[in-house]
């Protein structure tokens, strides 16, 4: 069965990125939808983390361009022992801010190694 008019579903609270393919035509995709900054609840998440006794640290990460990049970095950082949550403020093609909340402080080298394993680089912020 072939769909004549496939419909891309963008998750609630996300913004679909407008991408151009090689011909210059719009090539947007819902897999690269990023959280809508106006719908952000990062302040609520930070307050909850403080109440739970979590340590929060921000890292500048270069090279991420889409939601798939965010998922890869989040998965690698989430696998570190003690990490409770990972939030990414994506700056496509620039330097993104990655906030890691953990039960105790993490060694910068451990975080950098996880980010590099995902294929990106922690840079001086």
PDB file of N, CA, C and O in Angstrom, residues 71-121:
ATOM      1  N   UNK A  71      19.368  13.376  20.197  1.00  0.00           N
ATOM      2  CA  UNK A  71      19.091  12.034  20.742  1.00  0.00           C
ATOM      3  C   UNK A  71      20.388  11.267  20.998  1.00  0.00           C
ATOM      4  O   UNK A  71      20.531  10.597  22.016  1.00  0.00           O
ATOM      5  N   UNK A  72      21.346  11.344  20.059  1.00  0.00           N
ATOM      6  CA  UNK A  72      22.614  10.625  20.225  1.00  0.00           C
ATOM      7  C   UNK A  72      23.387  11.134  21.437  1.00  0.00           C
ATOM      8  O   UNK A  72      23.873  10.342  22.254  1.00  0.00           O
ATOM      9  N   UNK A  73      23.502  12.447  21.565  1.00  0.00           N
ATOM     10  CA  UNK A  73      24.231  13.031  22.696  1.00  0.00           C
ATOM     11  C   UNK A  73      23.504  12.713  24.007  1.00  0.00           C
ATOM     12  O   UNK A  73      24.130  12.318  24.993  1.00  0.00           O
ATOM     13  N   UNK A  74      22.185  12.853  24.011  1.00  0.00           N
ATOM     14  CA  UNK A  74      21.396  12.572  25.221  1.00  0.00           C
ATOM     15  C   UNK A  74      21.542  11.121  25.659  1.00  0.00           C
ATOM     16  O   UNK A  74      21.655  10.838  26.856  1.00  0.00           O
ATOM     17  N   UNK A  75      21.559  10.204  24.702  1.00  0.00           N
ATOM     18  CA  UNK A  75      21.690   8.777  25.034  1.00  0.00           C
ATOM     19  C   UNK A  75      23.058   8.484  25.645  1.00  0.00           C
ATOM     20  O   UNK A  75      23.153   7.757  26.642  1.00  0.00           O
ATOM     21  N   UNK A  76      24.119   9.028  25.049  1.00  0.00           N
ATOM     22  CA  UNK A  76      25.467   8.786  25.574  1.00  0.00           C
ATOM     23  C   UNK A  76      25.627   9.373  26.979  1.00  0.00           C
ATOM     24  O   UNK A  76      26.167   8.729  27.867  1.00  0.00           O
ATOM     25  N   UNK A  77      25.152  10.612  27.170  1.00  0.00           N
ATOM     26  CA  UNK A  77      25.271  11.235  28.490  1.00  0.00           C
ATOM     27  C   UNK A  77      24.361  10.549  29.503  1.00  0.00           C
ATOM     28  O   UNK A  77      24.725  10.393  30.666  1.00  0.00           O
ATOM     29  N   UNK A  78      23.184  10.125  29.077  1.00  0.00           N
ATOM     30  CA  UNK A  78      22.253   9.451  29.972  1.00  0.00           C
ATOM     31  C   UNK A  78      22.771   8.110  30.473  1.00  0.00           C
ATOM     32  O   UNK A  78      22.312   7.607  31.496  1.00  0.00           O
ATOM     33  N   UNK A  79      23.726   7.541  29.748  1.00  0.00           N
ATOM     34  CA  UNK A  79      24.294   6.244  30.147  1.00  0.00           C
ATOM     35  C   UNK A  79      25.352   6.379  31.242  1.00  0.00           C
ATOM     36  O   UNK A  79      25.771   5.380  31.824  1.00  0.00           O
ATOM     37  N   UNK A  80      25.768   7.612  31.529  1.00  0.00           N
ATOM     38  CA  UNK A  80      26.768   7.820  32.598  1.00  0.00           C
ATOM     39  C   UNK A  80      26.089   7.589  33.942  1.00  0.00           C
ATOM     40  O   UNK A  80      24.996   8.096  34.194  1.00  0.00           O
ATOM     41  N   UNK A  81      26.753   6.833  34.806  1.00  0.00           N
ATOM     42  CA  UNK A  81      26.201   6.532  36.125  1.00  0.00           C
ATOM     43  C   UNK A  81      25.919   7.823  36.894  1.00  0.00           C
ATOM     44  O   UNK A  81      26.772   8.712  36.978  1.00  0.00           O
ATOM     45  N   UNK A  82      24.715   7.928  37.445  1.00  0.00           N
ATOM     46  CA  UNK A  82      24.326   9.075  38.254  1.00  0.00           C
ATOM     47  C   UNK A  82      23.578  10.156  37.493  1.00  0.00           C
ATOM     48  O   UNK A  82      22.987  11.045  38.101  1.00  0.00           O
ATOM     49  N   UNK A  83      23.588  10.104  36.143  1.00  0.00           N
ATOM     50  CA  UNK A  83      22.885  11.123  35.355  1.00  0.00           C
ATOM     51  C   UNK A  83      21.387  10.895  35.452  1.00  0.00           C
ATOM     52  O   UNK A  83      20.886   9.797  35.224  1.00  0.00           O
ATOM     53  N   UNK A  84      20.681  11.948  35.831  1.00  0.00           N
ATOM     54  CA  UNK A  84      19.225  11.897  35.975  1.00  0.00           C
ATOM     55  C   UNK A  84      18.521  12.407  34.725  1.00  0.00           C
ATOM     56  O   UNK A  84      17.527  11.840  34.303  1.00  0.00           O
ATOM     57  N   UNK A  85      19.042  13.485  34.133  1.00  0.00           N
ATOM     58  CA  UNK A  85      18.410  14.028  32.932  1.00  0.00           C
ATOM     59  C   UNK A  85      19.410  14.817  32.113  1.00  0.00           C
ATOM     60  O   UNK A  85      20.429  15.285  32.618  1.00  0.00           O
ATOM     61  N   UNK A  86      19.091  14.945  30.819  1.00  0.00           N
ATOM     62  CA  UNK A  86      19.905  15.715  29.886  1.00  0.00           C
ATOM     63  C   UNK A  86      18.947  16.592  29.089  1.00  0.00           C
ATOM     64  O   UNK A  86      17.969  16.094  28.533  1.00  0.00           O
ATOM     65  N   UNK A  87      19.217  17.890  29.049  1.00  0.00           N
ATOM     66  CA  UNK A  87      18.428  18.836  28.257  1.00  0.00           C
ATOM     67  C   UNK A  87      19.365  19.526  27.282  1.00  0.00           C
ATOM     68  O   UNK A  87      20.477  19.904  27.652  1.00  0.00           O
ATOM     69  N   UNK A  88      18.905  19.692  26.042  1.00  0.00           N
ATOM     70  CA  UNK A  88      19.727  20.318  25.022  1.00  0.00           C
ATOM     71  C   UNK A  88      18.995  21.520  24.442  1.00  0.00           C
ATOM     72  O   UNK A  88      17.846  21.408  24.025  1.00  0.00           O
ATOM     73  N   UNK A  89      19.675  22.672  24.435  1.00  0.00           N
ATOM     74  CA  UNK A  89      19.180  23.861  23.735  1.00  0.00           C
ATOM     75  C   UNK A  89      19.936  23.875  22.402  1.00  0.00           C
ATOM     76  O   UNK A  89      21.069  24.354  22.322  1.00  0.00           O
ATOM     77  N   UNK A  90      19.305  23.301  21.373  1.00  0.00           N
ATOM     78  CA  UNK A  90      19.951  23.109  20.084  1.00  0.00           C
ATOM     79  C   UNK A  90      20.136  24.421  19.338  1.00  0.00           C
ATOM     80  O   UNK A  90      19.203  25.196  19.181  1.00  0.00           O
ATOM     81  N   UNK A  91      21.358  24.641  18.884  1.00  0.00           N
ATOM     82  CA  UNK A  91      21.685  25.735  17.971  1.00  0.00           C
ATOM     83  C   UNK A  91      22.234  25.027  16.737  1.00  0.00           C
ATOM     84  O   UNK A  91      23.416  24.660  16.700  1.00  0.00           O
ATOM     85  N   UNK A  92      21.355  24.767  15.778  1.00  0.00           N
ATOM     86  CA  UNK A  92      21.714  23.970  14.610  1.00  0.00           C
ATOM     87  C   UNK A  92      22.934  24.551  13.907  1.00  0.00           C
ATOM     88  O   UNK A  92      22.942  25.707  13.507  1.00  0.00           O
ATOM     89  N   UNK A  93      23.988  23.748  13.815  1.00  0.00           N
ATOM     90  CA  UNK A  93      25.201  24.158  13.141  1.00  0.00           C
ATOM     91  C   UNK A  93      26.108  25.051  13.973  1.00  0.00           C
ATOM     92  O   UNK A  93      27.169  25.449  13.527  1.00  0.00           O
ATOM     93  N   UNK A  94      25.692  25.371  15.187  1.00  0.00           N
ATOM     94  CA  UNK A  94      26.496  26.232  16.057  1.00  0.00           C
ATOM     95  C   UNK A  94      26.894  25.500  17.319  1.00  0.00           C
ATOM     96  O   UNK A  94      27.081  24.288  17.316  1.00  0.00           O
ATOM     97  N   UNK A  95      26.996  26.246  18.398  1.00  0.00           N
ATOM     98  CA  UNK A  95      27.347  25.665  19.689  1.00  0.00           C
ATOM     99  C   UNK A  95      26.074  25.578  20.531  1.00  0.00           C
ATOM    100  O   UNK A  95      25.452  26.591  20.828  1.00  0.00           O
ATOM    101  N   UNK A  96      25.681  24.367  20.868  1.00  0.00           N
ATOM    102  CA  UNK A  96      24.472  24.114  21.649  1.00  0.00           C
ATOM    103  C   UNK A  96      24.817  24.002  23.125  1.00  0.00           C
ATOM    104  O   UNK A  96      25.922  23.602  23.484  1.00  0.00           O
ATOM    105  N   UNK A  97      23.852  24.345  23.975  1.00  0.00           N
ATOM    106  CA  UNK A  97      24.046  24.201  25.412  1.00  0.00           C
ATOM    107  C   UNK A  97      23.403  22.892  25.857  1.00  0.00           C
ATOM    108  O   UNK A  97      22.219  22.664  25.608  1.00  0.00           O
ATOM    109  N   UNK A  98      24.193  22.060  26.509  1.00  0.00           N
ATOM    110  CA  UNK A  98      23.712  20.780  27.018  1.00  0.00           C
ATOM    111  C   UNK A  98      23.752  20.856  28.542  1.00  0.00           C
ATOM    112  O   UNK A  98      24.808  21.092  29.127  1.00  0.00           O
ATOM    113  N   UNK A  99      22.597  20.694  29.170  1.00  0.00           N
ATOM    114  CA  UNK A  99      22.503  20.721  30.626  1.00  0.00           C
ATOM    115  C   UNK A  99      22.362  19.292  31.126  1.00  0.00           C
ATOM    116  O   UNK A  99      21.448  18.578  30.712  1.00  0.00           O
ATOM    117  N   UNK A 100      23.269  18.896  32.006  1.00  0.00           N
ATOM    118  CA  UNK A 100      23.255  17.545  32.572  1.00  0.00           C
ATOM    119  C   UNK A 100      22.956  17.662  34.056  1.00  0.00           C
ATOM    120  O   UNK A 100      23.627  18.402  34.782  1.00  0.00           O
ATOM    121  N   UNK A 101      21.935  16.936  34.518  1.00  0.00           N
ATOM    122  CA  UNK A 101      21.592  16.896  35.931  1.00  0.00           C
ATOM    123  C   UNK A 101      21.940  15.497  36.457  1.00  0.00           C
ATOM    124  O   UNK A 101      21.556  14.504  35.863  1.00  0.00           O
ATOM    125  N   UNK A 102      22.686  15.497  37.566  1.00  0.00           N
ATOM    126  CA  UNK A 102      23.150  14.219  38.104  1.00  0.00           C
ATOM    127  C   UNK A 102      23.107  14.236  39.618  1.00  0.00           C
ATOM    128  O   UNK A 102      23.000  15.288  40.245  1.00  0.00           O
ATOM    129  N   UNK A 103      23.214  13.048  40.194  1.00  0.00           N
ATOM    130  CA  UNK A 103      23.148  12.904  41.646  1.00  0.00           C
ATOM    131  C   UNK A 103      24.408  13.424  42.331  1.00  0.00           C
ATOM    132  O   UNK A 103      24.380  13.733  43.517  1.00  0.00           O
ATOM    133  N   UNK A 104      25.517  13.522  41.589  1.00  0.00           N
ATOM    134  CA  UNK A 104      26.769  14.069  42.123  1.00  0.00           C
ATOM    135  C   UNK A 104      27.519  14.717  40.969  1.00  0.00           C
ATOM    136  O   UNK A 104      27.225  14.445  39.801  1.00  0.00           O
ATOM    137  N   UNK A 105      28.488  15.577  41.284  1.00  0.00           N
ATOM    138  CA  UNK A 105      29.234  16.229  40.197  1.00  0.00           C
ATOM    139  C   UNK A 105      29.912  15.200  39.291  1.00  0.00           C
ATOM    140  O   UNK A 105      30.393  14.167  39.758  1.00  0.00           O
ATOM    141  N   UNK A 106      29.954  15.498  37.985  1.00  0.00           N
ATOM    142  CA  UNK A 106      30.585  14.613  37.012  1.00  0.00           C
ATOM    143  C   UNK A 106      31.931  15.198  36.598  1.00  0.00           C
ATOM    144  O   UNK A 106      32.091  16.412  36.519  1.00  0.00           O
ATOM    145  N   UNK A 107      32.875  14.333  36.324  1.00  0.00           N
ATOM    146  CA  UNK A 107      34.173  14.777  35.819  1.00  0.00           C
ATOM    147  C   UNK A 107      33.987  15.302  34.402  1.00  0.00           C
ATOM    148  O   UNK A 107      33.311  14.673  33.584  1.00  0.00           O
ATOM    149  N   UNK A 108      34.570  16.472  34.109  1.00  0.00           N
ATOM    150  CA  UNK A 108      34.458  17.042  32.772  1.00  0.00           C
ATOM    151  C   UNK A 108      34.959  16.067  31.709  1.00  0.00           C
ATOM    152  O   UNK A 108      34.397  15.991  30.619  1.00  0.00           O
ATOM    153  N   UNK A 109      36.000  15.316  32.014  1.00  0.00           N
ATOM    154  CA  UNK A 109      36.560  14.355  31.061  1.00  0.00           C
ATOM    155  C   UNK A 109      35.555  13.249  30.739  1.00  0.00           C
ATOM    156  O   UNK A 109      35.485  12.781  29.597  1.00  0.00           O
ATOM    157  N   UNK A 110      34.764  12.844  31.726  1.00  0.00           N
ATOM    158  CA  UNK A 110      33.754  11.809  31.514  1.00  0.00           C
ATOM    159  C   UNK A 110      32.673  12.313  30.566  1.00  0.00           C
ATOM    160  O   UNK A 110      32.259  11.605  29.639  1.00  0.00           O
ATOM    161  N   UNK A 111      32.235  13.544  30.788  1.00  0.00           N
ATOM    162  CA  UNK A 111      31.205  14.143  29.933  1.00  0.00           C
ATOM    163  C   UNK A 111      31.755  14.319  28.516  1.00  0.00           C
ATOM    164  O   UNK A 111      31.101  13.975  27.532  1.00  0.00           O
ATOM    165  N   UNK A 112      32.975  14.846  28.402  1.00  0.00           N
ATOM    166  CA  UNK A 112      33.588  15.071  27.085  1.00  0.00           C
ATOM    167  C   UNK A 112      33.736  13.756  26.322  1.00  0.00           C
ATOM    168  O   UNK A 112      33.476  13.700  25.113  1.00  0.00           O
ATOM    169  N   UNK A 113      34.126  12.694  27.006  1.00  0.00           N
ATOM    170  CA  UNK A 113      34.284  11.393  26.358  1.00  0.00           C
ATOM    171  C   UNK A 113      32.942  10.871  25.833  1.00  0.00           C
ATOM    172  O   UNK A 113      32.878  10.320  24.729  1.00  0.00           O
ATOM    173  N   UNK A 114      31.877  11.059  26.594  1.00  0.00           N
ATOM    174  CA  UNK A 114      30.549  10.612  26.158  1.00  0.00           C
ATOM    175  C   UNK A 114      30.078  11.413  24.948  1.00  0.00           C
ATOM    176  O   UNK A 114      29.528  10.846  23.994  1.00  0.00           O
ATOM    177  N   UNK A 115      30.307  12.713  24.970  1.00  0.00           N
ATOM    178  CA  UNK A 115      29.918  13.567  23.839  1.00  0.00           C
ATOM    179  C   UNK A 115      30.718  13.172  22.599  1.00  0.00           C
ATOM    180  O   UNK A 115      30.157  13.079  21.497  1.00  0.00           O
ATOM    181  N   UNK A 116      32.007  12.917  22.765  1.00  0.00           N
ATOM    182  CA  UNK A 116      32.847  12.494  21.636  1.00  0.00           C
ATOM    183  C   UNK A 116      32.399  11.139  21.104  1.00  0.00           C
ATOM    184  O   UNK A 116      32.437  10.905  19.896  1.00  0.00           O
ATOM    185  N   UNK A 117      31.990  10.242  21.990  1.00  0.00           N
ATOM    186  CA  UNK A 117      31.484   8.928  21.565  1.00  0.00           C
ATOM    187  C   UNK A 117      30.261   9.090  20.661  1.00  0.00           C
ATOM    188  O   UNK A 117      30.051   8.306  19.737  1.00  0.00           O
ATOM    189  N   UNK A 118      29.465  10.127  20.919  1.00  0.00           N
ATOM    190  CA  UNK A 118      28.281  10.405  20.105  1.00  0.00           C
ATOM    191  C   UNK A 118      28.655  11.085  18.790  1.00  0.00           C
ATOM    192  O   UNK A 118      27.822  11.211  17.889  1.00  0.00           O
ATOM    193  N   UNK A 119      29.914  11.566  18.675  1.00  0.00           N
ATOM    194  CA  UNK A 119      30.373  12.165  17.436  1.00  0.00           C
ATOM    195  C   UNK A 119      30.447  13.680  17.449  1.00  0.00           C
ATOM    196  O   UNK A 119      30.537  14.308  16.393  1.00  0.00           O
ATOM    197  N   UNK A 120      30.460  14.280  18.634  1.00  0.00           N
ATOM    198  CA  UNK A 120      30.457  15.746  18.755  1.00  0.00           C
ATOM    199  C   UNK A 120      31.574  16.171  19.687  1.00  0.00           C
ATOM    200  O   UNK A 120      32.321  15.344  20.200  1.00  0.00           O
ATOM    201  N   UNK A 121      31.687  17.470  19.961  1.00  0.00           N
ATOM    202  CA  UNK A 121      32.806  17.964  20.744  1.00  0.00           C
ATOM    203  C   UNK A 121      32.351  18.990  21.782  1.00  0.00           C
ATOM    204  O   UNK A 121      31.588  19.896  21.472  1.00  0.00           O
TER     205      UNK A 121
END
